[in-house]
Short mmCIF file of C-alpha atoms and ligand atoms in Angstrom, two decimals:
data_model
loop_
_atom_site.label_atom_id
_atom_site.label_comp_id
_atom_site.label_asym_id
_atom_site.label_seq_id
_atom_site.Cartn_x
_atom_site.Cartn_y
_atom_site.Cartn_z
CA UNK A 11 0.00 0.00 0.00
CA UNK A 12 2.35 2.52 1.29
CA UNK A 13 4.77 1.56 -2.30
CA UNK A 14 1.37 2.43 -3.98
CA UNK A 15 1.03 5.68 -2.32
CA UNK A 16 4.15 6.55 -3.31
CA UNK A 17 4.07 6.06 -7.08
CA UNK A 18 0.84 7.66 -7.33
CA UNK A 19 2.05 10.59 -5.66
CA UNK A 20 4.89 10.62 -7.97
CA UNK A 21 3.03 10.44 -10.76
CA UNK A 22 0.90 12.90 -9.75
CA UNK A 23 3.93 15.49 -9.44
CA UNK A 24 5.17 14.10 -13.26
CA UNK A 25 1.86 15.20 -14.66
CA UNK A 26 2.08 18.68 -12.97
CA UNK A 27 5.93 19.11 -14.17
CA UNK A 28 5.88 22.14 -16.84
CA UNK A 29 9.69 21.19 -17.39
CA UNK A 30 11.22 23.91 -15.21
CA UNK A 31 8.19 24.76 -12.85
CA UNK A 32 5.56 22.54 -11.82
CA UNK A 33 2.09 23.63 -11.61
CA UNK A 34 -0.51 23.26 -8.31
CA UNK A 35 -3.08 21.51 -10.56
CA UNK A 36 -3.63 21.00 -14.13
CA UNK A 37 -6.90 23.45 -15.22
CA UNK A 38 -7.54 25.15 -11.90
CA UNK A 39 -4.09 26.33 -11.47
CA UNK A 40 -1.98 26.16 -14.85
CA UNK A 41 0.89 28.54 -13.55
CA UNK A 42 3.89 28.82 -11.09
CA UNK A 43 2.75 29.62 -7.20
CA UNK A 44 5.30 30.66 -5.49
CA UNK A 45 4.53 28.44 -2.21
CA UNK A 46 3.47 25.26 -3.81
CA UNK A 47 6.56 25.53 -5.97
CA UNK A 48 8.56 25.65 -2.32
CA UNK A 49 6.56 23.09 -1.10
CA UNK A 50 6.71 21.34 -4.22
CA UNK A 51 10.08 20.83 -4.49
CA UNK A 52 10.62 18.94 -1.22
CA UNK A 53 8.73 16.11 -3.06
CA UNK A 54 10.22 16.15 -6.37
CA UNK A 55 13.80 15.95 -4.59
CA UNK A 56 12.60 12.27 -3.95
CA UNK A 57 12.40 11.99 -7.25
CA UNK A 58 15.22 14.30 -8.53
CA UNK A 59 17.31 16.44 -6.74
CA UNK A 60 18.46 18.39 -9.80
CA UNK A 61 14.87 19.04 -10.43
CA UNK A 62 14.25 20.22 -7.18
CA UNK A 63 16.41 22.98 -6.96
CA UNK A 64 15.22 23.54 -10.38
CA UNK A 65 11.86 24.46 -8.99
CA UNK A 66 13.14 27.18 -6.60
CA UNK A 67 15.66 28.65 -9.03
CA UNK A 68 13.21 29.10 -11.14
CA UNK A 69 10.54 31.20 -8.91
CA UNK A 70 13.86 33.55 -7.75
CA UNK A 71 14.81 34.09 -11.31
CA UNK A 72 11.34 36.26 -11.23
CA UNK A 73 12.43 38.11 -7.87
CA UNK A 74 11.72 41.67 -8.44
CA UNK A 75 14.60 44.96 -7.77
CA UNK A 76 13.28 45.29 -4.22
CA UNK A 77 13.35 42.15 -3.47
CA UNK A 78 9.75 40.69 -3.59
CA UNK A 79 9.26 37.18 -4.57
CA UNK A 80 5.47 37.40 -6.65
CA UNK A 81 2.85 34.96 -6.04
CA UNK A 82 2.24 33.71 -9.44
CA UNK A 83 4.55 33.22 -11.91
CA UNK A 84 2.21 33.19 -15.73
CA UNK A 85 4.84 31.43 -17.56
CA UNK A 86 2.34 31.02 -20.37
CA UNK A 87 -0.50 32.13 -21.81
CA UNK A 88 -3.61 30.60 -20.31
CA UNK A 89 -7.19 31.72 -20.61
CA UNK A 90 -8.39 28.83 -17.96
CA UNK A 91 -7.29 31.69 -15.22
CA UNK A 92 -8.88 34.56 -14.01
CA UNK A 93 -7.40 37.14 -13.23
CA UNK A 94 -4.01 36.65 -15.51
CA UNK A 95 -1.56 38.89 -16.47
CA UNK A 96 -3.50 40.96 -18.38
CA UNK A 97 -5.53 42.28 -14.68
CA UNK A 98 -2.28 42.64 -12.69
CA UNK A 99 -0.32 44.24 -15.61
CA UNK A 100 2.92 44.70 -13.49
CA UNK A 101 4.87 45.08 -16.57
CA UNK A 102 7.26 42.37 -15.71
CA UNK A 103 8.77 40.65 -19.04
CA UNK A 104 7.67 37.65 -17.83
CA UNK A 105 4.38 38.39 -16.36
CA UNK A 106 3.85 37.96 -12.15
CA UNK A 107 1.38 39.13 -9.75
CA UNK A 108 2.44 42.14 -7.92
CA UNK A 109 1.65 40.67 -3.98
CA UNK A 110 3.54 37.47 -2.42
CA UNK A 111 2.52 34.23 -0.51
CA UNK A 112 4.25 32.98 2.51
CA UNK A 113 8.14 32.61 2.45
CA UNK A 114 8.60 29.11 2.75
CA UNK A 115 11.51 29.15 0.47
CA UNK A 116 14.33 29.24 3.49
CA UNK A 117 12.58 26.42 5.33
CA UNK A 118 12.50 24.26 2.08
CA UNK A 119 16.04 24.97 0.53
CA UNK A 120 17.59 23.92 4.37
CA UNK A 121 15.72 21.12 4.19
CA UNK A 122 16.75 20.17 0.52
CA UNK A 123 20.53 20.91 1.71
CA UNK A 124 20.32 18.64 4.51
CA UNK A 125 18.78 15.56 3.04
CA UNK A 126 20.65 15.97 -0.40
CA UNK A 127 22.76 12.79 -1.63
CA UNK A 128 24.38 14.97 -3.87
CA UNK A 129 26.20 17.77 -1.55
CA UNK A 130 27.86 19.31 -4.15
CA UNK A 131 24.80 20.44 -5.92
CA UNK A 132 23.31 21.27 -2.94
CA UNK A 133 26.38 23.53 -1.78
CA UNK A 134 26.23 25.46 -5.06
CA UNK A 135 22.26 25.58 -5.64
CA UNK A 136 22.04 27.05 -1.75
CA UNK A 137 25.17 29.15 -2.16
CA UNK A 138 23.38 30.60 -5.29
CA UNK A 139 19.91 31.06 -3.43
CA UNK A 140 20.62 31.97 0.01
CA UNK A 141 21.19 35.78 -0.77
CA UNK A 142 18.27 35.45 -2.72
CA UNK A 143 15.63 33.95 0.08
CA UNK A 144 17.92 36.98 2.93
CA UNK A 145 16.71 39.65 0.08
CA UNK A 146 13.13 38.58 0.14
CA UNK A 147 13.08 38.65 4.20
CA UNK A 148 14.69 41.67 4.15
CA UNK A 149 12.08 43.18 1.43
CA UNK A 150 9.12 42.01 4.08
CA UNK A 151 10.30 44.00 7.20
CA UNK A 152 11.36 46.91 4.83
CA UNK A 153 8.12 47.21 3.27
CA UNK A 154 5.70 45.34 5.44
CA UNK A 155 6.85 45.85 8.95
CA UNK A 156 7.75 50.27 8.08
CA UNK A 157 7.03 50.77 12.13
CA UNK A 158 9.78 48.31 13.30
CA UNK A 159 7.26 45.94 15.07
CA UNK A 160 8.48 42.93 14.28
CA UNK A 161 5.96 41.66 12.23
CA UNK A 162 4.75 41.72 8.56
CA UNK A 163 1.63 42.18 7.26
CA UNK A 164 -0.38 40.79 4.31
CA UNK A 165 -2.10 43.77 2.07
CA UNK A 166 -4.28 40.93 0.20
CA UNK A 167 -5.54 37.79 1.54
CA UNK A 168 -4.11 35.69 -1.31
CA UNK A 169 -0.56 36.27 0.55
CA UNK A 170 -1.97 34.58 3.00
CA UNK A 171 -2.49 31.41 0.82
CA UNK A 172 -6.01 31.00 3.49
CA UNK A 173 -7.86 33.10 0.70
CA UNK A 174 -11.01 33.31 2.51
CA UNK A 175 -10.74 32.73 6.04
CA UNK A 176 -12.97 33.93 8.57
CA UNK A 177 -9.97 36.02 9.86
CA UNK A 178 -10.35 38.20 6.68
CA UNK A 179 -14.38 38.88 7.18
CA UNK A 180 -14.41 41.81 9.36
CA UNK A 181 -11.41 43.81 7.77
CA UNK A 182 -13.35 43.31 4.48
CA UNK A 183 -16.11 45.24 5.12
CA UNK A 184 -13.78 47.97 4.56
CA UNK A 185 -12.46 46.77 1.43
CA UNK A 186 -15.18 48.63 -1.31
CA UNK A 187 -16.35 46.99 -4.43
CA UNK A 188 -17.55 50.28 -6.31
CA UNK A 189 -14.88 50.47 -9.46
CA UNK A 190 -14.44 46.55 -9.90
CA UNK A 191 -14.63 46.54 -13.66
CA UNK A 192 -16.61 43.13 -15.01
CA UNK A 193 -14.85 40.28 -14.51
CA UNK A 194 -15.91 36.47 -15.21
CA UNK A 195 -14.70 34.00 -12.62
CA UNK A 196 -12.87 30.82 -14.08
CA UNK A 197 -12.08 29.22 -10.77
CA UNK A 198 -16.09 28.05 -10.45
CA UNK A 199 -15.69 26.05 -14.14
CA UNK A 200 -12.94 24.14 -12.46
CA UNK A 201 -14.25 23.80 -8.76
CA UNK A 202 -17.41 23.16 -7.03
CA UNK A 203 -18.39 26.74 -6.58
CA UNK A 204 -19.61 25.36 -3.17
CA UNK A 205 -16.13 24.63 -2.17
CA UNK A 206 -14.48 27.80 -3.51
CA UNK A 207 -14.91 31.93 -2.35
CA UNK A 208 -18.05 33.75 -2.27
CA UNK A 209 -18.49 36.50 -5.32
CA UNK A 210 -18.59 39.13 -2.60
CA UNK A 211 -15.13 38.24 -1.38
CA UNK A 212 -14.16 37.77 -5.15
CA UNK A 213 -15.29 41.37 -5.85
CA UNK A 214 -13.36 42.31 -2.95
CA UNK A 215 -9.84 40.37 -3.94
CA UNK A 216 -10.40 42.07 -7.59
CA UNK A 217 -10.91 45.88 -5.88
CA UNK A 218 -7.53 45.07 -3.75
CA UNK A 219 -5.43 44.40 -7.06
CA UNK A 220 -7.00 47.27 -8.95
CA UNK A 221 -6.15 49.44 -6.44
CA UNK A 222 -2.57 48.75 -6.03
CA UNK A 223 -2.50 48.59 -9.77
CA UNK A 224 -3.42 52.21 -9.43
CA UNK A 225 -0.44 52.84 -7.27
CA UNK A 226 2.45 51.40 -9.65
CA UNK A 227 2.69 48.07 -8.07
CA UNK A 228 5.17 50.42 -5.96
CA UNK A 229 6.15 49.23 -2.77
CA UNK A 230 6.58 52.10 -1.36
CA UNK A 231 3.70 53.29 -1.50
CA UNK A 232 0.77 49.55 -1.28
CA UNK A 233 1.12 49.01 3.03
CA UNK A 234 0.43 52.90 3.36
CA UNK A 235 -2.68 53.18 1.22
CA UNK A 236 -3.89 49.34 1.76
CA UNK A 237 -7.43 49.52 3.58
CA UNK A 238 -6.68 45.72 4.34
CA UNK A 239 -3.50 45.62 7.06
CA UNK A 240 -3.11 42.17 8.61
CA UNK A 241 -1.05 40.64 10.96
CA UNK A 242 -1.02 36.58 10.22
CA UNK A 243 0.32 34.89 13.11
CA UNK A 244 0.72 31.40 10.76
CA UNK A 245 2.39 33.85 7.91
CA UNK A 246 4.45 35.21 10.32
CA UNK A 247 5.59 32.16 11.78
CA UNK A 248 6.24 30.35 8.33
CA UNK A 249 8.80 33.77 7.69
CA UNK A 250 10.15 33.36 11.37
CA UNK A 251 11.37 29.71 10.58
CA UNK A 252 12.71 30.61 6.79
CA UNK A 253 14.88 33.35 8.95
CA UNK A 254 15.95 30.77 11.40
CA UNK A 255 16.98 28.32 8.78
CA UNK A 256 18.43 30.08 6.63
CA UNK A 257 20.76 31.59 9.53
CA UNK A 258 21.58 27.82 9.86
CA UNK A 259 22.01 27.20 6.80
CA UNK A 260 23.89 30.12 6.61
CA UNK A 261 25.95 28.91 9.36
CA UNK A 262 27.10 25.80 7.09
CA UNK A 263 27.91 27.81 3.93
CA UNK A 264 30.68 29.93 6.22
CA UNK A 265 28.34 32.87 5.57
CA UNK A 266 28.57 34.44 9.58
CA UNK A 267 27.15 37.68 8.81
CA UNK A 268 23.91 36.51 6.66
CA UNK A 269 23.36 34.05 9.97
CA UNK A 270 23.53 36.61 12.24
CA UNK A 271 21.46 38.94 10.41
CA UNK A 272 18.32 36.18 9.99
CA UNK A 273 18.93 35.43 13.75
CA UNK A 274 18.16 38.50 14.42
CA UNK A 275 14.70 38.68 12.48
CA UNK A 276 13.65 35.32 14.04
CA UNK A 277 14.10 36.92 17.56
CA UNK A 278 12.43 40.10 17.32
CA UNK A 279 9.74 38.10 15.26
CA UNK A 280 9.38 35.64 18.01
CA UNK A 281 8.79 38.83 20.54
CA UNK A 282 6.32 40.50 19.15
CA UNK A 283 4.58 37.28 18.36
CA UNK A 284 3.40 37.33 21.74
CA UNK A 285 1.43 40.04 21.23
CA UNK A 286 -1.12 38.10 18.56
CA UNK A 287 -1.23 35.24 22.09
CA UNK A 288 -5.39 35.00 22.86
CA UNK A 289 -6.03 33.26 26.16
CA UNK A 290 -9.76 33.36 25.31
CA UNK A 291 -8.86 30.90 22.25
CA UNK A 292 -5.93 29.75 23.78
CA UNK A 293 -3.92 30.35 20.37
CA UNK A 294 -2.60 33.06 18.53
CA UNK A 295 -5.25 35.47 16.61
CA UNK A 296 -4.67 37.53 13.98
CA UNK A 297 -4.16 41.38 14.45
CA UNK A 298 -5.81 43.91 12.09
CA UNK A 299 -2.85 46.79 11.66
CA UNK A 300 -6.23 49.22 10.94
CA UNK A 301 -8.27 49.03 14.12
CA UNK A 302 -4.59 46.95 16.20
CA UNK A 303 -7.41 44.99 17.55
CA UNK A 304 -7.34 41.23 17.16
CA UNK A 305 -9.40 39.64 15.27
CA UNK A 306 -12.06 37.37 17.04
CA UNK A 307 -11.69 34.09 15.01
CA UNK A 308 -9.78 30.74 15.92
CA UNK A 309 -8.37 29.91 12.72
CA UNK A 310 -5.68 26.63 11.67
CA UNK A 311 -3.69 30.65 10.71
CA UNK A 312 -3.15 31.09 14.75
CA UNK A 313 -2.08 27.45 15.53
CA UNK A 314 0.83 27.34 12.68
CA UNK A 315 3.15 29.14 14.86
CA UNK A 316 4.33 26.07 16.60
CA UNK A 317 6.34 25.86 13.02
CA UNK A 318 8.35 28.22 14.58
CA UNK A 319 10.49 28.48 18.03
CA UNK A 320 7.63 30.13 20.14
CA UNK A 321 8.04 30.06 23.54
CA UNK A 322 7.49 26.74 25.45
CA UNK A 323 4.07 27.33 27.25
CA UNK A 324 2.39 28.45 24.57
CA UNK A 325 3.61 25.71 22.18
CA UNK A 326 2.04 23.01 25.05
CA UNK A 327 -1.26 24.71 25.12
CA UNK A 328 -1.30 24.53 21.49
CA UNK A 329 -0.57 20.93 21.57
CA UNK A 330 -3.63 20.53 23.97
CA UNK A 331 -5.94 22.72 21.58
CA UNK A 332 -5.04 20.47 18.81
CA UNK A 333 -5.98 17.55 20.62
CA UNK A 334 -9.67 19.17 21.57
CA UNK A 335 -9.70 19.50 17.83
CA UNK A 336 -9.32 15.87 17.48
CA UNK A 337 -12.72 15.10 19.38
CA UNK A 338 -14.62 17.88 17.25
CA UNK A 339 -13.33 16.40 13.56
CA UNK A 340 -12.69 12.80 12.10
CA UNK A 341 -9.82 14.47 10.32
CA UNK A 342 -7.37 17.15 11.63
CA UNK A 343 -6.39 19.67 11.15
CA UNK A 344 -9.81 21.79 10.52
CA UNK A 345 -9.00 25.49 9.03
CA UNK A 346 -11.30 27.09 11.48
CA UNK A 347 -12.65 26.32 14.64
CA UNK A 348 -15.75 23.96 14.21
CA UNK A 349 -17.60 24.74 17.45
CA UNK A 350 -17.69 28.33 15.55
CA UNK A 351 -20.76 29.01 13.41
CA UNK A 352 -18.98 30.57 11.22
CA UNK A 353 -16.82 27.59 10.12
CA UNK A 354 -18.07 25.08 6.87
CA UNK A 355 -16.59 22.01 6.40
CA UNK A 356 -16.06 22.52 2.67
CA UNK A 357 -15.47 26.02 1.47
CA UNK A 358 -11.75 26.53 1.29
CA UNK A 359 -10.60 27.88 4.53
CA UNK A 360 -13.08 28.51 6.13
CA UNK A 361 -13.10 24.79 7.62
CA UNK A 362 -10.97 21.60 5.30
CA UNK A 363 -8.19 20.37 6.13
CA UNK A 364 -5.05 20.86 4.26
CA UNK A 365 -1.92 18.47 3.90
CA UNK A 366 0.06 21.26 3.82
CA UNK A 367 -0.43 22.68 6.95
CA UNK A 368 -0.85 19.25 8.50
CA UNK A 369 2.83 19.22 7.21
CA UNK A 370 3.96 22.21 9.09
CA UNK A 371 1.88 21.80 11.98
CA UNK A 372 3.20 17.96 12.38
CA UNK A 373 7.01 19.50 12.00
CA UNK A 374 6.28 22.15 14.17
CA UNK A 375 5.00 19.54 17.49
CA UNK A 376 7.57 17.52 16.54
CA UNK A 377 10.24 20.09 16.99
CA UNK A 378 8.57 20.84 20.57
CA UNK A 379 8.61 17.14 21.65
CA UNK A 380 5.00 16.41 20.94
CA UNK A 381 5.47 13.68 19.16
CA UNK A 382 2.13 11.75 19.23
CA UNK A 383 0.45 14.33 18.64
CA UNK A 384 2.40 14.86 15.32
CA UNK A 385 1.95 11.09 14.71
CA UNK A 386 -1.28 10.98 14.80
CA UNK A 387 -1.70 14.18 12.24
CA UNK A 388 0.20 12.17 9.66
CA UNK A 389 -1.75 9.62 10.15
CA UNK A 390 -4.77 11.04 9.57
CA UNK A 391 -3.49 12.59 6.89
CA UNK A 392 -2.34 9.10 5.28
CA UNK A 393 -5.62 8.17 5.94
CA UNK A 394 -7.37 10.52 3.93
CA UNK A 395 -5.16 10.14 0.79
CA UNK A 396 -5.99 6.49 1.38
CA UNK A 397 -9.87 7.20 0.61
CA UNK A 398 -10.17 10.35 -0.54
CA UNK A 399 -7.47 10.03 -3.17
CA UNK A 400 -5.16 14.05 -3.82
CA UNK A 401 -7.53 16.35 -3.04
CA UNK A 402 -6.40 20.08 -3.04
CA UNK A 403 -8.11 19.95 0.10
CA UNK A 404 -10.99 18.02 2.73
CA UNK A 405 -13.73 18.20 4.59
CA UNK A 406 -12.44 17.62 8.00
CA UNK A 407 -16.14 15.52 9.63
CA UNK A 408 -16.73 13.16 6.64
CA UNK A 409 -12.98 13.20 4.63
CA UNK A 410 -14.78 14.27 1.35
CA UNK A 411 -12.27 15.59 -1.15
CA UNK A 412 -12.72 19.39 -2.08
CA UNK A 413 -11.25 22.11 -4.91
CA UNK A 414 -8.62 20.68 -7.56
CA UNK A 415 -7.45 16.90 -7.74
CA UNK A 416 -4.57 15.71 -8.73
CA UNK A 417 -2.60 18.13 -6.43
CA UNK A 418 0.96 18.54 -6.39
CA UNK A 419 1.67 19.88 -2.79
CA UNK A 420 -0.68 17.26 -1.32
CA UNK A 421 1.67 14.49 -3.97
CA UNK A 422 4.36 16.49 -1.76
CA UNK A 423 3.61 16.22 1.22
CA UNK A 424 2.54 12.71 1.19
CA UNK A 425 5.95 11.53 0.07
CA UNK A 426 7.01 13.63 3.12
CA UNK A 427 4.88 11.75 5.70
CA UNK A 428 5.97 8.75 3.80
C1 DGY B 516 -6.82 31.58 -6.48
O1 DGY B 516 -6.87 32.08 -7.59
O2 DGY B 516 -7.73 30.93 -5.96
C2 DGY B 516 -5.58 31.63 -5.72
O3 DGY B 516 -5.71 31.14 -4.45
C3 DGY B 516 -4.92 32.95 -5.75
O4 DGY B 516 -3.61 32.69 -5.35
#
């Protein structure tokens, strides 16, 4: 069985391999993202190594000046996508988005370094990348922490990667929708439209882009002049642990200065993350930069943070919360709290479970000793590939598969638990 698993999940990244970038899902997704392709490439190592750092080199060869890493990379021309290039029109000679997703890159190129069989690839392909990755950190406290806090903040909820999270609900009623020019969704032709965003949050996502289209894509200019401002613990803590490993990777290249520069980050990040702690919900929450209240909703987004080196306490009474979670859900780990009325088992994240974050989460317990607990989330996990075949994601009370199939950072992450 488990030699079954694995080929199919192999194949399943084969299919999705564009020849130098590998898309999330064949019709739903035809382009470069810039976290699956992180995520991505921790599976295809399995399967080639070259290939692997392939993946990564190619989403930093569309870095831009300051430093950003974009979200999508539109490689080619593909009309199965809305919006595409055309809506974003960053002028980029390749065309990109103009906002980011969550920097996994450090966490995955350490990992690639330390499990490679072939270490001199490894020590060029990281020696070429790590000032890359330190660039892009530096870019998000330059331009998304401008007060010094500690802490970045997301200007669209697709840097998030949790699109449509309860977290985003209340800050989005001051997000307008007068101006959106017409627009026809694609994502609905692919997708149960059940499963996938409401129009009104669509309309809202569409307002965001034309609005920093407006502004020049300039970065100097989008946190200012962004009515949405938020604080993402689980973003937060996915850039916390890229600074920390790249500092240790860092440490292994002989580059001192780089290490002691992403130590740095990590600490202050690790601070201030104590600030987003909610005893009420016994995680953290998410803070809304606007109003610097935080936001009243227990999302999987406030439990990532055990990914990163957060203090001790709070890492056990996440442990405990997760368990709770276990007696409310047949699968863990649920994007939002179910004993909310607010959370639905199958619309994006506003309830499924994703392997992904299972991924992090399970890394993240582990890392703090709680081993069973991360046992039994890859088990689970196993579980639900086992019956529910690659979803993009599930529904976390009956395991039904939701969004895309065939999805490579599921394919990923199950040759990871593997
Ligand atoms: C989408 O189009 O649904 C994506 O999540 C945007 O990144």
């Amino acid at each position: 069985m488990t030699n079954t698993l694995f080929q199919q999940a192999t194949d399943i990244i084969r299919q999705n391999d564009r020849g130098h970038y590998t898309v999330p899902t064949h019709g739903l997704y035809p382009f470069q993202w810039n976290w699956d392709s992180c995520l991505a490439a921790m599976g295809i190592a399995y399967i080639d190594e070259v290939r692997a750092w392939q993946e990564i080199e190619t989403l930093f060869a569309h870095q831009w000046q300051d430093g950003m890493v974009p979200h999508i990379i539109f490689h080619e021309q593909d009309d199965g996508y809305f919006p595409g290039p055309e809506i974003w029109n960053t002028g980029r000679e390749t065309p990109t988005t103009g906002i980011t997703q969550p920097a996994v890159a450090g966490f995955a190129i350490r990992r690639l370094f330390e499990r490679a069989v072939n270490q001199d690839l490894a020590q060029q392909k990281a020696t070429e990348l790590i000032t890359k990755v330190a660039h892009w950190h530096e870019w998000f406290y330059q331009y998304r922490d401008p007060e010094d806090t500690g802490l970045v903040a997301i200007l669209h909820p697709w840097e998030s990667g949790r699109d449509n999270s309860v977290d985003w609900d209340e800050a989005f009623a001051n997000v307008p929708t007068q101006g959106v020019k017409p627009y026809t969704r694609r994502d609905t032709k692919h997708a149960d439209p059940a499963h996938r965003p409401t129009q009104a949050q669509y309309d809202r996502y569409i307002w965001l882009v034309q609005h920093f289209l407006s502004l020049q894509w300039d970065n100097e200019k989008l946190h200012d002049e962004s009515p949405f401002q938020m604080v993402d613990p689980g973003f937060n803590a996915i850039l916390i642990r890229s600074c920390s490993d790249l500092a240790a990777l860092a440490e292994k290249l002989g580059m001192e200065q780089l290490a002691k520069r992403q130590r740095e980050l990590a600490k202050q990040g690790l601070q201030a993350m104590n600030n987003l702690w909610s005893d009420k919900h016994q995680q953290y929450l998410c803070l809304d930069r606007h109003t610097n209240q935080l936001v009243d909703s227990a999302s999987s987004g406030g439990l990532l943070p055990i990914f990163a080196d957060i203090n001790p306490q709070h890492a056990a009474i996440i442990a405990d919360r997760i368990q709770t979670l276990s007696q409310q859900c047949r699968y863990l780990l649920p994007s939002h709290d179910p004993a909310d009325s607010r959370f639905d088992s199958k619309r994006y994240w506003r309830g499924p479970s994703w392997l992904i974050i299972n991924y992090m989460v399970a890394d993240g317990l582990e890392q703090h000793g709680f081993d069973e607990m991360a046992k039994q989330i890859k088990q689970q996990s196993l579980e639900l590939i086992k019956t529910h075949g690659f979803a993009e994601y599930y529904d976390p009370l009956s395991g039904e598969s939701c969004g895309g199939d065939s999805f490579t950072w599921t394919a990923a992450m199950v040759l990871e638990f593997l």
